Short mmCIF file of C-alpha atoms and ligand atoms in Angstrom, two decimals:
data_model
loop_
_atom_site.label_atom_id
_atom_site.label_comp_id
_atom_site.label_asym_id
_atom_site.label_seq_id
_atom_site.Cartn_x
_atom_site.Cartn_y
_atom_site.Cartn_z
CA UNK A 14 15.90 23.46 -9.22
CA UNK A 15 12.74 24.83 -9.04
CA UNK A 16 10.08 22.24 -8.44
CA UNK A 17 6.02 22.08 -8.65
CA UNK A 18 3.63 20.31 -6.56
CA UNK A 19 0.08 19.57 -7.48
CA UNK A 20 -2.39 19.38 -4.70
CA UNK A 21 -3.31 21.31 -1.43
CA UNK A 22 -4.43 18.72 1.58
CA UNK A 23 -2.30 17.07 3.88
CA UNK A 24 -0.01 14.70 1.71
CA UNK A 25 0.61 17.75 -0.62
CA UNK A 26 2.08 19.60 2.70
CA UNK A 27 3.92 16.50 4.15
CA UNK A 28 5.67 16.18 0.22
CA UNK A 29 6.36 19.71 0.03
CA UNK A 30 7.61 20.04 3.55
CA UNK A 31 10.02 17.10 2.41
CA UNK A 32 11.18 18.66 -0.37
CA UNK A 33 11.85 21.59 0.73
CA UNK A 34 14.47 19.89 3.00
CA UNK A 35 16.09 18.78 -0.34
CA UNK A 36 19.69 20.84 -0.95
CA UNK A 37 18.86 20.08 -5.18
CA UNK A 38 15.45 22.10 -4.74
CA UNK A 39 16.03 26.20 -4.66
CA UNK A 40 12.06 27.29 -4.98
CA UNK A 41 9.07 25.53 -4.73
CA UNK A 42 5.34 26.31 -5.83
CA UNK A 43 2.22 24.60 -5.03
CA UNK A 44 -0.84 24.59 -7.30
CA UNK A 45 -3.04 25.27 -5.34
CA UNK A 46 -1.22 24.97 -1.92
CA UNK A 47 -2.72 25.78 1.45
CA UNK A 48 -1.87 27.96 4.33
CA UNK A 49 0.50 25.47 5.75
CA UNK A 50 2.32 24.51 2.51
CA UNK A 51 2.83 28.73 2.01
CA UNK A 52 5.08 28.67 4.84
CA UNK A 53 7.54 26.79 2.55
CA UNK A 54 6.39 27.86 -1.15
CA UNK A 55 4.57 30.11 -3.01
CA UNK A 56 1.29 28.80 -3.45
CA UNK A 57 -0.64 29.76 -7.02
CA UNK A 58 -4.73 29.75 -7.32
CA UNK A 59 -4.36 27.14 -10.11
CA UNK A 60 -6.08 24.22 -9.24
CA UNK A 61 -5.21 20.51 -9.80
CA UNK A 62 -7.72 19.35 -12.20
CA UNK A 63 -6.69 22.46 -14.38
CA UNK A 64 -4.20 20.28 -16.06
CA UNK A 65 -4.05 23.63 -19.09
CA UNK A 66 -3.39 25.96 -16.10
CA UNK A 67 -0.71 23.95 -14.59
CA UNK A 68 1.05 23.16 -17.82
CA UNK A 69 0.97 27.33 -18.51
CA UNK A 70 2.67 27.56 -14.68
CA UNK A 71 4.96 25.11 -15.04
CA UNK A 72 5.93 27.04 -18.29
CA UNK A 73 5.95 30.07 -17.00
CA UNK A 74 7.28 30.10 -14.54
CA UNK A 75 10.56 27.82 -15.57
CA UNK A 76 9.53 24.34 -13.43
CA UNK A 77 12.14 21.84 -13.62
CA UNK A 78 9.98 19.02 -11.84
CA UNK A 79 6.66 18.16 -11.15
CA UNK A 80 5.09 16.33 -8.20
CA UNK A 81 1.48 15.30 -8.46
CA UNK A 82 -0.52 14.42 -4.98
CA UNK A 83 -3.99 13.35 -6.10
CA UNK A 84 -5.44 10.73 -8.43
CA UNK A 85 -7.81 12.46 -10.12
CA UNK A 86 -5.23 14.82 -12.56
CA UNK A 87 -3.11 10.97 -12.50
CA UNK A 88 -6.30 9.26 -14.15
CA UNK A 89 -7.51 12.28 -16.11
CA UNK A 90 -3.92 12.20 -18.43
CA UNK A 91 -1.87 14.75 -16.29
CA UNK A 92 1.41 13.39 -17.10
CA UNK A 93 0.77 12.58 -20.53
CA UNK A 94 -0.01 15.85 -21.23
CA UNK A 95 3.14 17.43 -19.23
CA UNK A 96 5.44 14.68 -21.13
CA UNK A 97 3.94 15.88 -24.44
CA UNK A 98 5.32 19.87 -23.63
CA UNK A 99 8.26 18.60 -22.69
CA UNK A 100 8.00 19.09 -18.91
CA UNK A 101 9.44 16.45 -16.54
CA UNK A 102 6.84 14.89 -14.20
CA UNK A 103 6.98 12.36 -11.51
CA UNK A 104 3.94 10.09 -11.50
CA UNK A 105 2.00 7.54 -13.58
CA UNK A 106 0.28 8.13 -17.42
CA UNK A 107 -3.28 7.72 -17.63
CA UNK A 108 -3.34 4.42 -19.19
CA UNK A 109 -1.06 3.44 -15.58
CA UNK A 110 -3.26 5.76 -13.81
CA UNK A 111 -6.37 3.27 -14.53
CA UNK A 112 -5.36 0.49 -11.99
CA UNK A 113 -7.31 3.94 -9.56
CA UNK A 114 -9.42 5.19 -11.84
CA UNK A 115 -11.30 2.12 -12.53
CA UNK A 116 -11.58 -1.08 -9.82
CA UNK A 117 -12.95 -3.38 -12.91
CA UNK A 118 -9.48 -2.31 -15.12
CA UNK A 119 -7.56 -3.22 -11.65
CA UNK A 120 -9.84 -6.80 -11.25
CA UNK A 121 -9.29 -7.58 -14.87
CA UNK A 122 -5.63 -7.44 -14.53
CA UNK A 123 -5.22 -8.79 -11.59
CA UNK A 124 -7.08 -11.97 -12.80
CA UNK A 125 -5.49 -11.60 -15.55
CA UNK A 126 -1.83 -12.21 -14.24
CA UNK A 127 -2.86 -14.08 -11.31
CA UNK A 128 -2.62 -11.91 -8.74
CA UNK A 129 -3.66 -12.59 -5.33
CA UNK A 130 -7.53 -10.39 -4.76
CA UNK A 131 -10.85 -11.31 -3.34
CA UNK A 132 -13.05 -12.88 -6.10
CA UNK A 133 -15.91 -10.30 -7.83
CA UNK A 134 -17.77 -9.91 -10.77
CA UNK A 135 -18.25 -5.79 -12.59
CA UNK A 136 -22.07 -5.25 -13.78
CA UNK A 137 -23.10 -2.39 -15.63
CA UNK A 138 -26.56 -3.14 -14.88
CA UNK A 139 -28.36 -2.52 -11.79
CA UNK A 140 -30.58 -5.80 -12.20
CA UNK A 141 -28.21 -7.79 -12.89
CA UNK A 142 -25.70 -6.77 -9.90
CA UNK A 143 -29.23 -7.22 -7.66
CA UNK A 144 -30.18 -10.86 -9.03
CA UNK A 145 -26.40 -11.40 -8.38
CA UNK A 146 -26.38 -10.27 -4.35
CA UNK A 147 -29.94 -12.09 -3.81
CA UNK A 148 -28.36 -15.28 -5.34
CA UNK A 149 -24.84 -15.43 -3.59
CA UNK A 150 -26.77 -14.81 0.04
CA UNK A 151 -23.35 -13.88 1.90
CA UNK A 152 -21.81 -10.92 3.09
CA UNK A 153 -19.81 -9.09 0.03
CA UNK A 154 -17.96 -5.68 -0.90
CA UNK A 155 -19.88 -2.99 -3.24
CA UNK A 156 -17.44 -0.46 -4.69
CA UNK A 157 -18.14 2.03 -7.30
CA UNK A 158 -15.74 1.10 -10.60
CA UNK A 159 -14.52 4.90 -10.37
CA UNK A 160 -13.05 7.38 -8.11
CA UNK A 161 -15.10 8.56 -4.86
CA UNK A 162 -12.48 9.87 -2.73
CA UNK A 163 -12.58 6.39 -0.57
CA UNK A 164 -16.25 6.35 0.23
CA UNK A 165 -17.51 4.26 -3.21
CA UNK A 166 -16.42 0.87 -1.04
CA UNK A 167 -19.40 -0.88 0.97
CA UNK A 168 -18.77 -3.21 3.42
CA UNK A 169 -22.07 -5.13 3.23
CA UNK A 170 -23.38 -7.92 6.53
CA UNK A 171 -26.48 -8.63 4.56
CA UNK A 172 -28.29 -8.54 1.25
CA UNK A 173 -30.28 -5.43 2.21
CA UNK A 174 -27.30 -3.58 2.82
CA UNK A 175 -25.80 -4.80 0.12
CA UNK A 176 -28.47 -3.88 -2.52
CA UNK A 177 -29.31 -0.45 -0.86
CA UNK A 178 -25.14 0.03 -1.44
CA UNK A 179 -25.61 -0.59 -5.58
CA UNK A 180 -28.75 1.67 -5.51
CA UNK A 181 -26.56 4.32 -3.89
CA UNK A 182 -23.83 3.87 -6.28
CA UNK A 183 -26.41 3.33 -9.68
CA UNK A 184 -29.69 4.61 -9.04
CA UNK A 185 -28.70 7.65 -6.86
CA UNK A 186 -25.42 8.15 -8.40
CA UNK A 187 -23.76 9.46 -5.10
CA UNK A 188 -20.25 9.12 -6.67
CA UNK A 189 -21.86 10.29 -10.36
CA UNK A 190 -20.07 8.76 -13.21
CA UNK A 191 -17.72 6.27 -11.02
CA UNK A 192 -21.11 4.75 -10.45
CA UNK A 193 -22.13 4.06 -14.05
CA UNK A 194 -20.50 0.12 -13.15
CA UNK A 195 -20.11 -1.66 -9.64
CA UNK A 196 -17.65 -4.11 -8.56
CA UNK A 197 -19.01 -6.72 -6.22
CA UNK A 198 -16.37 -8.62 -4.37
CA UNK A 199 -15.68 -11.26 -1.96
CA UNK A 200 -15.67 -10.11 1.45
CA UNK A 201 -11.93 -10.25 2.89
CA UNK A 202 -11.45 -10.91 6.49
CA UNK A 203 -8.06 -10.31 8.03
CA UNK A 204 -5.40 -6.99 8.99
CA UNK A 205 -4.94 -4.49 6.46
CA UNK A 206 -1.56 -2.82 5.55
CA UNK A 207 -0.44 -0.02 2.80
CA UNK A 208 2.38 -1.23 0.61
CA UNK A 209 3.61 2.08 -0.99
CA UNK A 210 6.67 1.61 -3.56
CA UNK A 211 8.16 3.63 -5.57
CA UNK A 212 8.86 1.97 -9.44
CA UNK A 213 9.95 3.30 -12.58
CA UNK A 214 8.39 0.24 -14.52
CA UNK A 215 11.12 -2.20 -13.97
CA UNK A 216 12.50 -1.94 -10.60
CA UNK A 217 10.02 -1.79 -7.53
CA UNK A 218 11.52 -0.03 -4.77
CA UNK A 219 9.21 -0.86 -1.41
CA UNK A 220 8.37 2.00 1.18
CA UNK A 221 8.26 0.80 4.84
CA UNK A 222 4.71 -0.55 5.47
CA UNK A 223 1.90 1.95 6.50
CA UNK A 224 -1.58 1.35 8.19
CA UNK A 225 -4.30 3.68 7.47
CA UNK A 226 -7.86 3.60 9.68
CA UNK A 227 -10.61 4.29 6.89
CA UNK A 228 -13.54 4.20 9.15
CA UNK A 229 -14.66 7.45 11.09
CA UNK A 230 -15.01 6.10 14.26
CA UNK A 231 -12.97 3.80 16.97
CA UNK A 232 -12.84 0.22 16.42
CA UNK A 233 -13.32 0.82 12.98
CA UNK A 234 -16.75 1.42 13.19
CA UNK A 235 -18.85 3.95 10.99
CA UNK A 236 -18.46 4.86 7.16
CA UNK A 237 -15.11 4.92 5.29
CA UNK A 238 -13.63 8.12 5.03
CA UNK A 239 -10.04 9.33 3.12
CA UNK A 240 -8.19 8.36 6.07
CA UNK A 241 -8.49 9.04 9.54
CA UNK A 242 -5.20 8.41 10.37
CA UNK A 243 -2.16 6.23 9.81
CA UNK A 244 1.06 5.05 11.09
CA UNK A 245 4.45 3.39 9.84
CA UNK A 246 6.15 0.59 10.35
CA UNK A 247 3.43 -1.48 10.61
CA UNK A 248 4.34 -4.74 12.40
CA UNK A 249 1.27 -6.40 11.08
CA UNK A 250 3.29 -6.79 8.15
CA UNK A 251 5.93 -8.67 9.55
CA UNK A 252 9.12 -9.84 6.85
CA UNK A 253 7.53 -12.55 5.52
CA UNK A 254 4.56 -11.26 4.56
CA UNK A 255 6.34 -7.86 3.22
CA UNK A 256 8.50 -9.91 1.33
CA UNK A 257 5.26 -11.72 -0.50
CA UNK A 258 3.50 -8.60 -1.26
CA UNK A 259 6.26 -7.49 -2.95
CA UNK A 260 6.82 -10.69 -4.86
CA UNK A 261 3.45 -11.87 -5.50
CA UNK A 262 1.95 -8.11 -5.67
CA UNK A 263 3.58 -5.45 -6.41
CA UNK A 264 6.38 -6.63 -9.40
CA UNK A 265 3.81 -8.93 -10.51
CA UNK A 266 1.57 -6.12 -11.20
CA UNK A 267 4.55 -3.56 -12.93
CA UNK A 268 4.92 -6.32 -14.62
CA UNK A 269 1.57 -7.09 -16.06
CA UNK A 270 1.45 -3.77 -17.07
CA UNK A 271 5.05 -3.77 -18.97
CA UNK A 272 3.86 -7.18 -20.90
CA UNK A 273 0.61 -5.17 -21.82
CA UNK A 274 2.55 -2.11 -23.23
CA UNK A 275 1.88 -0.02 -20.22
CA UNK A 276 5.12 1.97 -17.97
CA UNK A 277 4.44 2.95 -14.78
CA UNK A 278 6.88 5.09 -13.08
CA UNK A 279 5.76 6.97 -9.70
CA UNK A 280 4.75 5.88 -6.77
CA UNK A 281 2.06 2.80 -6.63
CA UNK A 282 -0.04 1.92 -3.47
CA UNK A 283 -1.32 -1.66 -2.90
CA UNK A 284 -4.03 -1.62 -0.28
CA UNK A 285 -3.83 -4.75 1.19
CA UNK A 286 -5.64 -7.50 3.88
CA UNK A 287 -3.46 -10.00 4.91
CA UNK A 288 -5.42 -13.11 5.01
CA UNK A 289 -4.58 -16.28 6.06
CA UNK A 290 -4.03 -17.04 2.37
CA UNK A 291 -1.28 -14.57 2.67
CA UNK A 292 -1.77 -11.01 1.46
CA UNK A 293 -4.44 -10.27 -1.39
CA UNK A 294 -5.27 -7.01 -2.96
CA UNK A 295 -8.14 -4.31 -1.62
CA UNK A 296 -6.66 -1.81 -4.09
CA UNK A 297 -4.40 0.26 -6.06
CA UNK A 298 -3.63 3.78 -5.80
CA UNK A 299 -1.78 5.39 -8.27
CA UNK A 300 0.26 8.11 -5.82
CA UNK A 301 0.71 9.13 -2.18
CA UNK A 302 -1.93 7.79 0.31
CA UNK A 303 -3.19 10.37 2.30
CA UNK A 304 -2.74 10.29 5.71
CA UNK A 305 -0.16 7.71 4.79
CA UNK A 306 2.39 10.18 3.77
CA UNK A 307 2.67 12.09 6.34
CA UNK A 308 4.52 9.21 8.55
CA UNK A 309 6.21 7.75 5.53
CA UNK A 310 7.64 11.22 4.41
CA UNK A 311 8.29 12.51 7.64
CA UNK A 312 10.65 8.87 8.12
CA UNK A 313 12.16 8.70 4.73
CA UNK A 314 15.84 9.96 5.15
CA UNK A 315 16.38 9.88 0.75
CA UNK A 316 16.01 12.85 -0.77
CA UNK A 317 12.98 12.59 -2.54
CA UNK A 318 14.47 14.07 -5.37
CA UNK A 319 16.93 11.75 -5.94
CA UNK A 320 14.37 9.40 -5.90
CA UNK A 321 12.43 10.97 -8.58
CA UNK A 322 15.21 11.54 -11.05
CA UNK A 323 16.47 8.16 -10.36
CA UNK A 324 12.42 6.62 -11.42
CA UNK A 325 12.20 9.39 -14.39
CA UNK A 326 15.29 8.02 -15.72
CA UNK A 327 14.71 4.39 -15.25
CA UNK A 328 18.16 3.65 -12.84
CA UNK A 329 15.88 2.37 -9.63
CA UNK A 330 17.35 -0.44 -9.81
CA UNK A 331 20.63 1.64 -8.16
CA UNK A 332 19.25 3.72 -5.32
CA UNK A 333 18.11 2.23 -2.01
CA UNK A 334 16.13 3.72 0.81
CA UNK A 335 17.08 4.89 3.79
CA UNK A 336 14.68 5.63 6.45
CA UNK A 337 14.77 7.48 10.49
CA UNK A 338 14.64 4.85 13.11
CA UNK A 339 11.52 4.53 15.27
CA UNK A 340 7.94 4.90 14.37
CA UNK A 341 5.62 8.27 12.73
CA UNK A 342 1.97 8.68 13.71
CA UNK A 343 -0.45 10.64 11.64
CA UNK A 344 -3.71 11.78 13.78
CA UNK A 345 -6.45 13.41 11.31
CA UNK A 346 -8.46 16.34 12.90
CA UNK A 347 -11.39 16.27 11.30
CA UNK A 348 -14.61 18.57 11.35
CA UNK A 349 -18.09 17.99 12.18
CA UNK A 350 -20.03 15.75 10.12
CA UNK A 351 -17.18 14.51 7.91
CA UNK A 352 -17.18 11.57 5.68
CA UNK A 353 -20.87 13.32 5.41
CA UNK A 354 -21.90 16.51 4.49
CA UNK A 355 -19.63 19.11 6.90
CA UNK A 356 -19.33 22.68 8.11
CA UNK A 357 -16.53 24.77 7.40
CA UNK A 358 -14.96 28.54 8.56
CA UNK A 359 -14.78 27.34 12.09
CA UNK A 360 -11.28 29.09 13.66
CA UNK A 361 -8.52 27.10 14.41
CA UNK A 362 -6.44 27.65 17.32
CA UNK A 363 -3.64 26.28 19.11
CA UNK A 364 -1.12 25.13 16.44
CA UNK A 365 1.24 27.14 18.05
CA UNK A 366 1.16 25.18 20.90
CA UNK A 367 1.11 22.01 19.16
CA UNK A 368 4.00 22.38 17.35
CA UNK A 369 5.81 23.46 20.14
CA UNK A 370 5.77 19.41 21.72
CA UNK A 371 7.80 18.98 18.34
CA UNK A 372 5.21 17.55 16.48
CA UNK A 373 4.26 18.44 13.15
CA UNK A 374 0.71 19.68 11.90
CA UNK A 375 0.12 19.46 8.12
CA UNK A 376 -2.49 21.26 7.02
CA UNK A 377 -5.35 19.25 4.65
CA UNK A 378 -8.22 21.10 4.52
CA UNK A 379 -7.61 24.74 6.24
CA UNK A 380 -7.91 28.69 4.80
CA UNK A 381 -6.99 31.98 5.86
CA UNK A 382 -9.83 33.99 6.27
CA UNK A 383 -9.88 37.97 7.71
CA UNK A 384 -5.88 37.04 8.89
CA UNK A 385 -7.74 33.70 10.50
CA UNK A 386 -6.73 30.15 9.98
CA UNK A 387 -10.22 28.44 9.54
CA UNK A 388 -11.39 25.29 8.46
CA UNK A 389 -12.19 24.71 4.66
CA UNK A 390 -12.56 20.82 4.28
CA UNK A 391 -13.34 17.33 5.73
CA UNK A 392 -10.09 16.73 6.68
CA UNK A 393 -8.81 19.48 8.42
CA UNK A 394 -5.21 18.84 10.12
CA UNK A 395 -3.09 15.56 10.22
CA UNK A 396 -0.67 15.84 13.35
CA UNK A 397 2.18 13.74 13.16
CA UNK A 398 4.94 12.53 15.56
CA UNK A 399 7.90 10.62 15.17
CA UNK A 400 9.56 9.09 18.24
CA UNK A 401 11.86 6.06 18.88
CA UNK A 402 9.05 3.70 19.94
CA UNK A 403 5.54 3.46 18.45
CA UNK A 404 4.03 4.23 21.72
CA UNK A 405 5.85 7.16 22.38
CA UNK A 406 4.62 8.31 18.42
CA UNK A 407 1.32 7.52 19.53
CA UNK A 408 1.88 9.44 23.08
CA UNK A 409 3.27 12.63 21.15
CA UNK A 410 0.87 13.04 18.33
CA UNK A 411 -2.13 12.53 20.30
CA UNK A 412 -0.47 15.18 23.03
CA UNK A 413 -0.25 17.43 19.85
CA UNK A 414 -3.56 16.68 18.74
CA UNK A 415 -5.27 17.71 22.27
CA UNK A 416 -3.90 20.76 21.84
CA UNK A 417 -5.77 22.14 18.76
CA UNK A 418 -9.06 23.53 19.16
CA UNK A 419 -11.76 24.26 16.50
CA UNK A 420 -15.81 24.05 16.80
CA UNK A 421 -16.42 20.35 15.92
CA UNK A 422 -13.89 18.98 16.04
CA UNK A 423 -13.55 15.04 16.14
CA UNK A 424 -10.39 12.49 15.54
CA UNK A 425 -10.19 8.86 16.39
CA UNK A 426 -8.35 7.63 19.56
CA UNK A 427 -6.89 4.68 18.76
CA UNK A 428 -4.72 5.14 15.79
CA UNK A 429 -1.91 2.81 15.76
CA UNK A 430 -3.63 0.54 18.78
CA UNK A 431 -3.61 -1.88 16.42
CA UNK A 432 0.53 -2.49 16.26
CA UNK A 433 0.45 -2.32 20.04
CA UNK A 434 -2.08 -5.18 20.43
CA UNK A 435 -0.03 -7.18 17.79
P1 LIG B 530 -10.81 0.26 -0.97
O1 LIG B 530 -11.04 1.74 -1.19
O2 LIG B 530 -11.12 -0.59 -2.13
O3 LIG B 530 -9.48 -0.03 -0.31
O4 LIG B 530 -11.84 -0.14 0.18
C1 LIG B 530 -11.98 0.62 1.35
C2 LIG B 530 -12.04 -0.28 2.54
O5 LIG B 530 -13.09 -1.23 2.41
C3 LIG B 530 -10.80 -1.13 2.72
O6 LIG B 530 -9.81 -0.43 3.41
C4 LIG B 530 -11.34 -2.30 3.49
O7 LIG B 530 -11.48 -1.98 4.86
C5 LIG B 530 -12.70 -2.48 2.93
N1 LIG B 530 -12.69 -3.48 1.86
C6 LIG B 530 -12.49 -3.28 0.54
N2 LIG B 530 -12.54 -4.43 -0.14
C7 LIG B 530 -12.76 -5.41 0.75
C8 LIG B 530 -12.92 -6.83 0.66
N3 LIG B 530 -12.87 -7.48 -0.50
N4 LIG B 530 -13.12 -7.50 1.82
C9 LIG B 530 -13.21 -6.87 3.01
N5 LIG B 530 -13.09 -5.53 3.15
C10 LIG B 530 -12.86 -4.80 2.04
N1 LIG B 531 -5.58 6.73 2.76
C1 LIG B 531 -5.98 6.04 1.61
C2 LIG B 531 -5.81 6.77 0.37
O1 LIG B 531 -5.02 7.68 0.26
O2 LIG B 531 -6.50 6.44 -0.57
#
């Protein structure tokens, strides 16, 4: 079959590499794609908010399925509009979509169906959410009700940073129109996993547990970024506590979207912080975390396909997951000044020789320029190992990671240090 997948960064590379693996997929074609995903499709200058564009593709050009990496097509009615031509696409509607696009839809629900998050309250009025912070006079979360590409969250230690955070997000409108409400929440204190899980409304099918490092720098210090990095398994999350996020989270949650009319069917990411409460909610994403992803695909033995048709056609219920043994690490390269403001066109070199320790190097945010592989985003490369132990995962990606050069270059060393301390 000939599939489609929406997206060019890092996750988009680390799905299509996977599929292309699949023996039920004969040609895929990424919309837009990057230089790394061209090695295994074709890669078409439609982009993936150009949800008219990519149903004309998908048309033309005879797609039998349709994978969607980011949120922003999810929440902006990508699959609605695909189901209404007739075209078979794996991910969430927009009314599903919502528990990304909006934090406040997500709260609301949540309290809704009494599911375990940090307490908050949504204004839509900047002096309001300001009276609020002055009264409460402890550390809290500011997040942006839309999407921001993971930088509308705010850890706040005091009431100045916490009302400079809702200025950012309503009076300077840094994340435009996700700002136009803030969430203010309960500050969380504990280890944070990814519970990714595939679902086709009834059936919720768990991935293996991922950790993701948010903050630029070491130690988790600096602004929130995308991702800087991620591993899988996760032994934070031990069995008992997987067990309860599934339980008390993630079915709860298909769930409370079924009894409200709403089917979800794709993949659905809980952000979690395991507290000594037991796990509570951070977030939902509506797809693929990115760096996530890469270890999760690059350790998931199902064909992914399989796994689609079996969510599209609501028989979950009969497939289970099988997965590599060991451990996958996912180092992001990133370039100079990213989560901020960044430069781009700086060459690239030594993938060559970085793929050559076995690893693998998905591009996220890279171009070909004059024959040149240059950067072109934030997040430039995510280079991922997979090895029988989590050290040795660590050991390999990080020997992989030394070996690329470009001006500016800057990663975090201590992705997955985390696991080894626990
Ligand atoms: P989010 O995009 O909502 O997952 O938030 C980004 C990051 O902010 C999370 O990965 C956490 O590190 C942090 N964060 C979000 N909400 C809370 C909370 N209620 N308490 C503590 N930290 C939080
Ligand atoms: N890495 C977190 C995300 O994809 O949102």
């Amino acid at each position: 079959m000939k599939v489609l997948v929406v997206g060019g960064g890092g996750r988009e590379h680390a799905l299509v590499w996977k599929l292309y693996q699949s023996p039920l997929v004969g040609q895929i074609i990424a919309a837009p794609g990057n230089p790394g995903i061209a090695r295994y499709a074709e890669c078409v200058p439609v982009g993936a908010g150009d949800i008219p564009g990519l149903i004309a593709l998908a048309r033309a050009r005879g797609v039998d399925l349709t994978f969607v990496g980011p949120e922003a097509p999810l929440v902006n009615g990508l699959v609605d509009a695909f189901e209404r031509e007739g075209l078979r696409v794996f991910g969430p509607g927009r009314q599903a979509a919502a528990l990304e696009g909006s934090k406040a839809f997500a709260k609301d629900l949540m309290a809704r169906h009494g599911i375990p998050t940090a307490d908050y309250r949504v204004f839509e009025d900047v002096s309001a959410a300001r009276a609020w912070i002055k009264n409460l006079g402890r550390p809290c979360v500011v997040k942006a009700d839309g999407l921001a590409a993971g930088k509308g969250v705010m850890v706040a230690e005091t009431t100045a940073e916490a009302l400079a955070a809702v200025d950012k997000i309503m009076v300077e409108k840094s994340f435009g129109g996700a700002g136009s409400r803030v969430v203010i929440e309960e500050r969380l204190s504990g280890e944070e996993v990814s519970i990714l899980a595939f679902t086709d409304g009834k059936t919720v099918l768990p991935l293996l547990p991922a950790q993701d490092h948010k903050p630029v720098f070491d130690d988790d210090r600096g602004p929130n970024t995308g991702g800087m990095g991620a591993y899988a398994p996760a032994p934070v999350c031990t069995p008992t506590i997987y067990q309860r996020a599934v339980r008390e989270i993630l079915e709860p949650v298909v769930m409370a979207l079924r009894e409200e009319g709403i089917i979800y069917k794709g993949v659905l990411y809980a952000g979690l912080m395991v507290t000594s409460d037991g796990p509570k909610v951070l977030e939902f994403n509506v797809r693929f975390g990115d760096p996530e992803a890469q270890p999760l695909l690059v350790l998931l033995e199902t064909d992914l396909v399989e796994v689609a048709q079996a969510v599209l056609e609501g028989r979950l219920a009969d497939l289970t997951l099988s997965w590599r043994e060991g451990a996958a690490v996912c180092v992001v390269l990133a370039s100079k000044g990213y989560p901020g403001a960044y430069e781009k066109g700086a060459v690239i070199h030594g993938l060559d020789e970085a793929e050559k320790t076995g690893a693998l190097v998905f591009h996220a945010g890279t171009a070909r320029r004059d024959g040149q592989l240059v950067t072109a985003g934030g997040r430039v490369l995510g280079v991922t190992a997979v090895a029988a132990t989590l050290p040795e995962a660590i050991r390999e990606a990080y020997r992989a990671a030394e070996l690329v050069d470009f001006a500016g270059k800057h990663f975090r060393r201590d992705i997955g240090r985390k696991a080894l301390k626990a």
